[in-house]
PDB file of C-alpha atoms in Angstrom:
ATOM      1  CA  MET A1252      54.355 -27.930  46.983  1.00 86.00           C
ATOM      2  CA  SER A1253      53.562 -30.614  49.459  1.00 95.00           C
ATOM      3  CA  PRO A1254      54.515 -30.157  53.099  1.00 95.00           C
ATOM      4  CA  ALA A1255      57.075 -32.963  52.858  1.00 96.00           C
ATOM      5  CA  VAL A1256      58.874 -31.278  49.962  1.00 97.00           C
ATOM      6  CA  GLN A1257      58.805 -27.935  51.746  1.00 97.00           C
ATOM      7  CA  SER A1258      60.336 -29.520  54.838  1.00 97.00           C
ATOM      8  CA  LEU A1259      63.114 -31.125  52.802  1.00 97.00           C
ATOM      9  CA  VAL A1260      63.887 -27.865  51.005  1.00 97.00           C
ATOM     10  CA  ALA A1261      63.950 -25.949  54.277  1.00 97.00           C
ATOM     11  CA  LEU A1262      66.249 -28.516  55.903  1.00 98.00           C
ATOM     12  CA  ALA A1263      68.579 -28.420  52.898  1.00 97.00           C
ATOM     13  CA  LEU A1264      68.785 -24.617  53.082  1.00 98.00           C
ATOM     14  CA  VAL A1265      69.494 -24.696  56.809  1.00 98.00           C
ATOM     15  CA  ALA A1266      72.190 -27.346  56.298  1.00 98.00           C
ATOM     16  CA  LEU A1267      73.845 -25.285  53.539  1.00 98.00           C
ATOM     17  CA  ALA A1268      73.789 -22.168  55.699  1.00 97.00           C
ATOM     18  CA  ALA A1269      75.301 -24.050  58.651  1.00 97.00           C
ATOM     19  CA  ILE A1270      78.065 -25.527  56.474  1.00 97.00           C
ATOM     20  CA  TRP A1271      78.823 -22.086  55.040  1.00 95.00           C
ATOM     21  CA  LEU A1272      79.095 -20.563  58.521  1.00 94.00           C
ATOM     22  CA  VAL A1273      81.382 -23.340  59.761  1.00 93.00           C
ATOM     23  CA  LEU A1274      83.657 -23.003  56.714  1.00 91.00           C
ATOM     24  CA  ARG A1275      83.898 -19.240  57.207  1.00 89.00           C
ATOM     25  CA  ALA A1276      84.761 -19.694  60.876  1.00 85.00           C
ATOM     26  CA  LEU A1277      87.491 -22.204  60.017  1.00 84.00           C
ATOM     27  CA  ALA A1278      88.890 -19.971  57.276  1.00 78.00           C
ATOM     28  CA  LYS A1279      89.226 -17.090  59.754  1.00 67.00           C
ATOM     29  CA  LYS A1280      91.184 -19.301  62.149  1.00 67.00           C
ATOM     30  CA  ARG A1281      93.546 -20.583  59.463  1.00 60.00           C
ATOM     31  CA  ASN A1282      94.508 -17.154  58.165  1.00 53.00           C
ATOM     32  CA  PRO A1283      94.804 -14.785  61.128  1.00 58.00           C
ATOM     33  CA  GLY A1284      96.221 -11.322  60.844  1.00 61.00           C
ATOM     34  CA  CYS A1285      95.403  -8.332  58.775  1.00 62.00           C
ATOM     35  CA  GLY A1286      92.051  -8.877  57.127  1.00 60.00           C
ATOM     36  CA  GLY A1287      91.809  -5.713  55.090  1.00 60.00           C
ATOM     37  CA  ASP A1288      92.945  -2.166  54.634  1.00 62.00           C
ATOM     38  CA  CYS A1289      94.121  -1.489  58.166  1.00 64.00           C
ATOM     39  CA  GLY A1290      97.064   0.708  57.215  1.00 64.00           C
ATOM     40  CA  CYS A1291      99.743  -1.713  58.357  1.00 64.00           C
ATOM     41  CA  PRO A1292     102.989  -1.673  56.346  1.00 63.00           C
ATOM     42  CA  SER A1293     103.083  -5.451  55.767  1.00 60.00           C
ATOM     43  CA  GLN A1294     101.730  -5.100  52.221  1.00 54.00           C
ATOM     44  CA  LYS A1295     104.416  -2.611  51.293  1.00 55.00           C
ATOM     45  CA  LEU A1296     107.150  -4.805  52.742  1.00 56.00           C
ATOM     46  CA  SER A1297     105.999  -7.961  51.006  1.00 57.00           C
ATOM     47  CA  ALA A1298     105.499  -6.187  47.670  1.00 55.00           C
ATOM     48  CA  ALA A1299     109.198  -5.346  47.300  1.00 54.00           C
ATOM     49  CA  PRO A1300     111.222  -8.324  48.591  1.00 57.00           C
ATOM     50  CA  GLY A1301     114.466  -7.276  46.917  1.00 59.00           C
ATOM     51  CA  ARG A1302     114.366  -3.822  48.437  1.00 55.00           C
ATOM     52  CA  ARG A1303     115.880  -3.491  51.905  1.00 53.00           C
TER      53      ARG A1303
END
């Protein structure tokens, strides 16, 4: 590969990685709250809406 092609490929990879990181950061801000199995009862409450 020529140096010019290598530079373009490297820049494209860096740009893709930067876009991916920005999208992940924005997705975290849009959906705050419980991100996993933290033991909070919100999943149980939302699973049975007719039950109170």
